[in-house]
Amino acid sequence: MSLRRLLPGGSVLSAEDALAGLRLEQRAPGGGKRPYVLLNMISTADGRATIEGRSGPIGNRADRELFHGLRRSVDAVMAGAGTMRAERYGRMIRAEASRRWRSERGLSPEPLAVIVSARLALPPDLPLLACADARIVILTPSAASLPAHAAAVEYVRASRDGSLDLAQALEELRARFGVRTLLCEGGPHLNSHLLLAGVVDELFLSLAPKLAGDPPAAADEPGVPAGPGTPGAVTQSGGRPAPGAGAGSHAGGIASEHAGAGAVAARTGAGAALRIIAGAHLAEPLELELVEALESESQLFLRYRVLASASERSGSGRSASERASPETIESTSVAS
């Protein structure tokens, strides 16, 4: 599968070449306190993250290749507990060729699996926990631990007033486990907390040439508000690889990192379309800078650098983490 580079230049290249040009291993300087954090998401042209609850119909072959390639290139892959539950996460990388590729470049054969969970509400039969080769770190404010599993599980307990302190947790993730590059696969609530904490460096957005409209309930039921329908990304099935099959979710599970579709519908209105971020208010928009744009079969693959807000750049505003209200860091609103 070839991709056409729109920015910069206009060359044709493979997914392998496109990913090699990222040089992710150079993104996190040796003296950095936290990992270099990437968000990876998908959306239809009208902002829908899923079609009938799944993101599989949204992606194409190039999207799947880039998804696998990003995952192969980082030290660790992170998702919320609800995403892990909904998507039945299994082994992060199953292809032996990809595991050799990592080893040849000084990476561990398997990326570290990072789970964000306030309550450690993970099913005992989660495939990832049953994988003897898996290395798992759970970021949590809880003092509890999971029962013993085949996978090796460790904990980063970073609490602030009983809630998870994401910034502290990421610093510890780097200091204790050597994580330089971290790929976040959502869900929407976890994404919002990362942005509010000011710890997101880049956004990868796959934009599909498809229009999906509102979900049936939002479109047909009187009195049910339609979802805001801004870009987002969740689950992978059908066309997109499923986490249980070793691929993981794109940016957020069936609904969010800590709830299924039903729970999100209850909070946002039945049938509400999922968004890239949810559960938190940004006092002012965070600005993005387009770094690269690729195209394949009319699907766009956009890479953005996350910038400070205008007031932060001028010195007149508070940082993203200072703008976070107490509700955005409650243990019930990060990943349970």
Short mmCIF file of C-alpha atoms in Angstrom, two decimals:
data_model
loop_
_atom_site.label_atom_id
_atom_site.label_comp_id
_atom_site.label_asym_id
_atom_site.label_seq_id
_atom_site.Cartn_x
_atom_site.Cartn_y
_atom_site.Cartn_z
CA MET A 1 0.00 0.00 0.00
CA SER A 2 1.49 3.36 -1.04
CA LEU A 3 0.74 6.79 0.39
CA ARG A 4 1.06 10.19 -1.24
CA ARG A 5 2.76 12.80 0.90
CA LEU A 6 0.90 16.10 0.68
CA LEU A 7 2.93 17.97 3.28
CA PRO A 8 5.86 18.38 3.06
CA GLY A 9 6.52 17.71 -0.63
CA GLY A 10 4.46 15.45 -2.86
CA SER A 11 6.30 12.13 -2.94
CA VAL A 12 4.87 8.62 -2.93
CA LEU A 13 6.08 6.36 -0.13
CA SER A 14 5.23 3.20 1.77
CA ALA A 15 3.80 3.10 5.27
CA GLU A 16 7.16 1.70 6.39
CA ASP A 17 9.00 4.73 4.98
CA ALA A 18 6.48 7.16 6.45
CA LEU A 19 6.92 5.69 9.92
CA ALA A 20 10.70 5.52 9.64
CA GLY A 21 10.72 9.26 9.02
CA LEU A 22 9.09 9.93 12.38
CA ARG A 23 12.29 9.01 14.26
CA LEU A 24 10.29 8.54 17.45
CA GLU A 25 13.35 7.28 19.30
CA GLN A 26 14.76 10.82 19.07
CA ARG A 27 11.62 12.61 20.29
CA ALA A 28 12.19 12.19 24.01
CA PRO A 29 15.52 13.77 25.03
CA GLY A 30 17.64 11.91 27.53
CA GLY A 31 17.07 14.49 30.23
CA GLY A 32 13.29 14.58 29.86
CA LYS A 33 11.14 13.97 32.92
CA ARG A 34 8.26 12.25 31.12
CA PRO A 35 7.72 10.23 27.94
CA TYR A 36 6.97 11.80 24.57
CA VAL A 37 3.20 11.26 24.33
CA LEU A 38 1.29 10.57 21.10
CA LEU A 39 -2.49 10.30 20.68
CA ASN A 40 -3.70 8.13 17.79
CA MET A 41 -7.32 8.58 16.63
CA ILE A 42 -9.73 8.13 13.73
CA SER A 43 -12.82 9.97 12.49
CA THR A 44 -15.26 10.20 9.60
CA ALA A 45 -15.34 13.48 7.67
CA ASP A 46 -18.40 14.56 9.68
CA GLY A 47 -16.74 13.78 12.99
CA ARG A 48 -18.10 10.35 13.86
CA ALA A 49 -15.68 8.11 15.73
CA THR A 50 -17.71 4.96 15.21
CA ILE A 51 -20.32 3.46 12.92
CA GLU A 52 -22.77 1.22 14.79
CA GLY A 53 -20.45 1.32 17.77
CA ARG A 54 -17.35 0.23 15.89
CA SER A 55 -14.52 2.06 14.16
CA GLY A 56 -13.75 -0.87 11.87
CA PRO A 57 -15.84 0.48 8.99
CA ILE A 58 -14.02 3.83 9.15
CA GLY A 59 -10.43 2.77 8.47
CA ASN A 60 -8.76 1.44 5.33
CA ARG A 61 -5.70 -0.68 4.60
CA ALA A 62 -3.22 2.18 4.90
CA ASP A 63 -4.78 3.18 8.21
CA ARG A 64 -4.26 -0.33 9.55
CA GLU A 65 -0.64 -0.39 8.39
CA LEU A 66 0.10 2.95 10.03
CA PHE A 67 -1.70 1.88 13.21
CA HIS A 68 0.42 -1.26 13.51
CA GLY A 69 3.55 0.68 12.62
CA LEU A 70 3.01 3.31 15.30
CA ARG A 71 2.42 0.64 17.90
CA ARG A 72 5.54 -1.20 16.80
CA SER A 73 7.66 1.96 17.11
CA VAL A 74 7.04 3.03 20.72
CA ASP A 75 8.25 1.94 24.12
CA ALA A 76 4.76 1.66 25.61
CA VAL A 77 1.08 1.62 24.61
CA MET A 78 -1.47 3.12 27.01
CA ALA A 79 -5.25 2.85 27.30
CA GLY A 80 -7.88 3.26 29.98
CA ALA A 81 -9.40 0.31 31.81
CA GLY A 82 -12.74 0.63 30.01
CA THR A 83 -11.01 0.45 26.64
CA MET A 84 -9.16 -2.64 27.80
CA ARG A 85 -12.44 -4.21 28.92
CA ALA A 86 -14.50 -3.25 25.88
CA GLU A 87 -11.86 -4.21 23.33
CA ARG A 88 -10.63 -7.33 25.12
CA TYR A 89 -7.01 -6.29 24.79
CA GLY A 90 -4.56 -9.08 24.15
CA ARG A 91 -0.91 -9.23 23.21
CA MET A 92 0.31 -5.88 21.93
CA ILE A 93 2.35 -7.28 19.02
CA ARG A 94 1.72 -10.77 17.68
CA ALA A 95 3.68 -10.75 14.41
CA GLU A 96 7.06 -12.35 15.01
CA ALA A 97 8.59 -10.18 12.26
CA SER A 98 7.53 -7.05 14.14
CA ARG A 99 8.98 -8.39 17.37
CA ARG A 100 12.31 -9.03 15.61
CA TRP A 101 12.15 -5.54 14.07
CA ARG A 102 11.88 -4.05 17.55
CA SER A 103 14.70 -6.15 18.95
CA GLU A 104 17.01 -5.15 16.10
CA ARG A 105 16.45 -1.51 17.02
CA GLY A 106 17.13 -1.88 20.71
CA LEU A 107 13.48 -2.05 21.79
CA SER A 108 11.94 -4.79 23.88
CA PRO A 109 10.14 -7.37 21.70
CA GLU A 110 6.82 -6.38 23.29
CA PRO A 111 5.82 -2.79 24.14
CA LEU A 112 5.02 -2.14 27.76
CA ALA A 113 1.23 -2.19 28.24
CA VAL A 114 0.07 0.72 30.40
CA ILE A 115 -3.43 0.65 31.89
CA VAL A 116 -4.97 3.72 33.52
CA SER A 117 -7.44 2.61 36.19
CA ALA A 118 -8.80 4.24 39.32
CA ARG A 119 -10.54 1.15 40.70
CA LEU A 120 -8.62 -1.72 39.07
CA ALA A 121 -11.90 -2.88 37.53
CA LEU A 122 -10.37 -5.34 35.07
CA PRO A 123 -11.98 -8.70 34.24
CA PRO A 124 -9.90 -11.69 35.36
CA ASP A 125 -10.26 -13.26 31.90
CA LEU A 126 -8.82 -10.26 30.03
CA PRO A 127 -6.54 -11.83 27.36
CA LEU A 128 -3.73 -9.36 28.10
CA LEU A 129 -3.54 -10.54 31.72
CA ALA A 130 -3.34 -14.15 30.56
CA CYS A 131 -0.38 -13.47 28.25
CA ALA A 132 2.82 -14.69 29.91
CA ASP A 133 4.95 -12.47 27.63
CA ALA A 134 3.05 -9.30 28.51
CA ARG A 135 4.58 -6.63 30.72
CA ILE A 136 1.89 -4.46 32.31
CA VAL A 137 2.06 -1.30 34.38
CA ILE A 138 -1.12 0.04 35.95
CA LEU A 139 -1.35 3.77 36.72
CA THR A 140 -3.71 4.15 39.67
CA PRO A 141 -4.39 6.15 42.84
CA SER A 142 -5.54 2.93 44.52
CA ALA A 143 -3.55 0.93 47.05
CA ALA A 144 -5.22 -2.29 45.90
CA SER A 145 -3.68 -4.90 43.61
CA LEU A 146 -5.04 -7.39 41.10
CA PRO A 147 -4.97 -11.13 41.81
CA ALA A 148 -1.98 -12.96 40.35
CA HIS A 149 -2.04 -13.50 36.58
CA ALA A 150 0.27 -14.99 33.97
CA ALA A 151 1.35 -11.50 32.88
CA ALA A 152 3.87 -9.53 34.92
CA VAL A 153 1.96 -6.63 36.52
CA GLU A 154 3.50 -3.65 38.31
CA TYR A 155 1.94 -0.45 39.65
CA VAL A 156 2.57 3.27 39.58
CA ARG A 157 0.55 4.69 42.46
CA ALA A 158 0.32 8.42 41.91
CA SER A 159 -2.38 10.04 44.00
CA ARG A 160 -3.36 13.65 44.56
CA ASP A 161 -6.26 14.14 46.96
CA GLY A 162 -7.42 10.61 46.21
CA SER A 163 -7.36 11.05 42.42
CA LEU A 164 -4.81 9.97 39.86
CA ASP A 165 -2.06 12.51 39.19
CA LEU A 166 -1.32 11.78 35.53
CA ALA A 167 1.68 14.10 35.24
CA GLN A 168 3.37 12.46 38.22
CA ALA A 169 2.46 9.00 36.96
CA LEU A 170 4.05 9.65 33.57
CA GLU A 171 7.23 10.95 35.17
CA GLU A 172 7.44 7.80 37.25
CA LEU A 173 6.73 5.71 34.15
CA ARG A 174 9.85 7.13 32.56
CA ALA A 175 12.03 7.05 35.68
CA ARG A 176 11.18 3.48 36.72
CA PHE A 177 10.53 1.77 33.41
CA GLY A 178 12.56 3.81 30.92
CA VAL A 179 9.55 4.73 28.78
CA ARG A 180 10.65 7.42 26.32
CA THR A 181 7.78 7.21 23.82
CA LEU A 182 4.18 6.52 24.83
CA LEU A 183 1.28 5.88 22.44
CA CYS A 184 -2.15 6.58 23.94
CA GLU A 185 -5.14 4.77 22.46
CA GLY A 186 -7.74 6.54 24.59
CA GLY A 187 -10.52 6.63 25.39
CA PRO A 188 -12.02 10.13 25.15
CA HIS A 189 -12.00 10.88 28.89
CA LEU A 190 -8.39 9.79 29.30
CA ASN A 191 -7.49 11.90 26.27
CA SER A 192 -9.06 14.97 27.86
CA HIS A 193 -7.19 14.49 31.14
CA LEU A 194 -3.89 14.11 29.32
CA LEU A 195 -4.54 17.32 27.38
CA LEU A 196 -5.57 19.19 30.52
CA ALA A 197 -2.40 18.01 32.24
CA GLY A 198 -0.38 19.45 29.36
CA VAL A 199 1.43 16.19 28.63
CA VAL A 200 0.38 15.47 25.01
CA ASP A 201 3.01 16.20 22.36
CA GLU A 202 1.45 14.98 19.10
CA LEU A 203 -1.91 13.97 17.66
CA PHE A 204 -2.21 11.46 14.83
CA LEU A 205 -5.65 11.76 13.23
CA SER A 206 -6.88 9.42 10.49
CA LEU A 207 -9.67 11.25 8.62
CA ALA A 208 -11.88 8.99 6.50
CA PRO A 209 -13.72 10.16 3.36
CA LYS A 210 -17.07 9.03 4.78
CA LEU A 211 -20.22 10.68 6.11
CA ALA A 212 -22.07 8.79 8.83
CA GLY A 213 -24.65 11.26 10.19
CA ASP A 214 -26.04 10.94 13.70
CA PRO A 215 -26.45 7.59 15.46
CA PRO A 216 -29.99 6.19 15.01
CA ALA A 217 -31.18 7.04 18.53
CA ALA A 218 -29.99 10.63 18.26
CA ALA A 219 -31.58 11.05 14.84
CA ASP A 220 -34.90 9.31 15.50
CA GLU A 221 -35.90 9.71 19.15
CA PRO A 222 -37.83 12.88 20.07
CA GLY A 223 -36.11 14.87 22.79
CA VAL A 224 -32.81 13.03 22.49
CA PRO A 225 -29.97 15.48 21.81
CA ALA A 226 -27.72 14.66 18.92
CA GLY A 227 -24.06 14.10 19.73
CA PRO A 228 -21.63 16.92 19.08
CA GLY A 229 -19.94 14.81 16.42
CA THR A 230 -16.45 16.19 16.58
CA PRO A 231 -13.51 14.03 15.49
CA GLY A 232 -12.62 11.10 17.69
CA ALA A 233 -11.54 7.53 17.60
CA VAL A 234 -12.56 4.32 19.22
CA THR A 235 -12.57 0.57 18.81
CA GLN A 236 -11.28 -1.58 16.05
CA SER A 237 -13.13 -4.48 14.55
CA GLY A 238 -14.08 -5.60 11.10
CA GLY A 239 -11.83 -3.53 8.86
CA ARG A 240 -9.67 -2.31 11.73
CA PRO A 241 -7.70 -4.93 13.72
CA ALA A 242 -9.18 -5.90 17.06
CA PRO A 243 -7.08 -5.60 20.25
CA GLY A 244 -7.91 -9.17 21.18
CA ALA A 245 -6.21 -10.15 17.96
CA GLY A 246 -3.12 -8.23 18.95
CA ALA A 247 -3.81 -4.80 17.50
CA GLY A 248 -5.48 -2.83 20.26
CA SER A 249 -7.99 -0.04 19.96
CA HIS A 250 -7.29 3.12 18.07
CA ALA A 251 -8.19 5.82 20.49
CA GLY A 252 -10.72 4.75 22.88
CA GLY A 253 -12.70 1.52 23.18
CA ILE A 254 -16.40 1.16 22.41
CA ALA A 255 -17.24 4.19 24.50
CA SER A 256 -14.57 5.56 26.79
CA GLU A 257 -11.64 4.41 28.86
CA HIS A 258 -13.86 3.75 31.85
CA ALA A 259 -17.32 2.91 30.55
CA GLY A 260 -19.18 1.05 27.85
CA ALA A 261 -21.38 2.66 25.22
CA GLY A 262 -24.45 2.45 27.44
CA ALA A 263 -22.85 4.39 30.26
CA VAL A 264 -21.63 7.12 27.94
CA ALA A 265 -25.06 7.37 26.34
CA ALA A 266 -26.55 7.80 29.79
CA ARG A 267 -24.26 10.75 30.48
CA THR A 268 -24.35 12.43 27.09
CA GLY A 269 -27.77 11.50 25.72
CA ALA A 270 -28.73 8.22 24.08
CA GLY A 271 -27.06 7.77 20.73
CA ALA A 272 -24.71 10.72 21.20
CA ALA A 273 -21.79 10.58 18.77
CA LEU A 274 -18.43 9.98 20.41
CA ARG A 275 -15.81 12.71 20.34
CA ILE A 276 -12.06 12.82 20.47
CA ILE A 277 -12.21 14.16 24.03
CA ALA A 278 -15.02 13.95 26.57
CA GLY A 279 -15.80 14.70 30.18
CA ALA A 280 -13.72 17.85 30.55
CA HIS A 281 -14.01 21.48 29.47
CA LEU A 282 -11.09 23.34 27.93
CA ALA A 283 -11.24 26.96 29.06
CA GLU A 284 -9.83 27.89 25.67
CA PRO A 285 -8.94 25.78 22.64
CA LEU A 286 -5.54 24.15 22.47
CA GLU A 287 -3.88 24.96 19.18
CA LEU A 288 -2.35 22.40 16.83
CA GLU A 289 0.34 22.75 14.17
CA LEU A 290 0.13 20.51 11.10
CA VAL A 291 3.45 18.71 10.71
CA GLU A 292 2.68 16.14 8.04
CA ALA A 293 -0.21 15.06 5.81
CA LEU A 294 -0.45 11.77 3.92
CA GLU A 295 -3.20 10.47 1.65
CA SER A 296 -4.25 7.02 0.48
CA GLU A 297 -7.54 6.17 -1.25
CA SER A 298 -8.80 9.66 -0.28
CA GLN A 299 -8.21 8.94 3.43
CA LEU A 300 -6.06 11.58 5.11
CA PHE A 301 -3.48 10.86 7.76
CA LEU A 302 -2.73 14.04 9.66
CA ARG A 303 0.05 14.52 12.15
CA TYR A 304 -0.21 17.53 14.46
CA ARG A 305 2.05 19.02 17.08
CA VAL A 306 0.10 20.11 20.16
CA LEU A 307 0.87 23.74 20.97
CA ALA A 308 0.20 25.88 24.00
CA SER A 309 -2.90 28.06 23.95
CA ALA A 310 -2.62 31.65 22.76
CA SER A 311 -2.74 33.02 26.31
CA GLU A 312 -0.05 30.60 27.47
CA ARG A 313 2.26 31.66 24.64
CA SER A 314 1.71 35.31 25.56
CA GLY A 315 2.20 34.57 29.24
CA SER A 316 -1.27 35.81 30.18
CA GLY A 317 -2.94 32.48 30.82
CA ARG A 318 -2.65 29.48 33.09
CA SER A 319 -1.12 26.21 31.97
CA ALA A 320 -3.36 23.37 30.85
CA SER A 321 -2.87 21.54 34.13
CA GLU A 322 -3.71 24.68 36.10
CA ARG A 323 -6.93 25.06 34.11
CA ALA A 324 -8.16 21.59 35.06
CA SER A 325 -11.13 21.77 37.39
CA PRO A 326 -11.34 19.37 40.37
CA GLU A 327 -13.98 17.31 38.54
CA THR A 328 -11.58 16.45 35.73
CA ILE A 329 -9.18 14.65 38.04
CA GLU A 330 -11.71 12.75 40.15
CA SER A 331 -10.94 9.05 40.30
CA THR A 332 -14.38 8.32 38.85
CA SER A 333 -13.69 10.40 35.76
CA VAL A 334 -10.24 9.14 34.89
CA ALA A 335 -10.15 5.47 33.95
CA SER A 336 -11.91 3.15 36.33
#
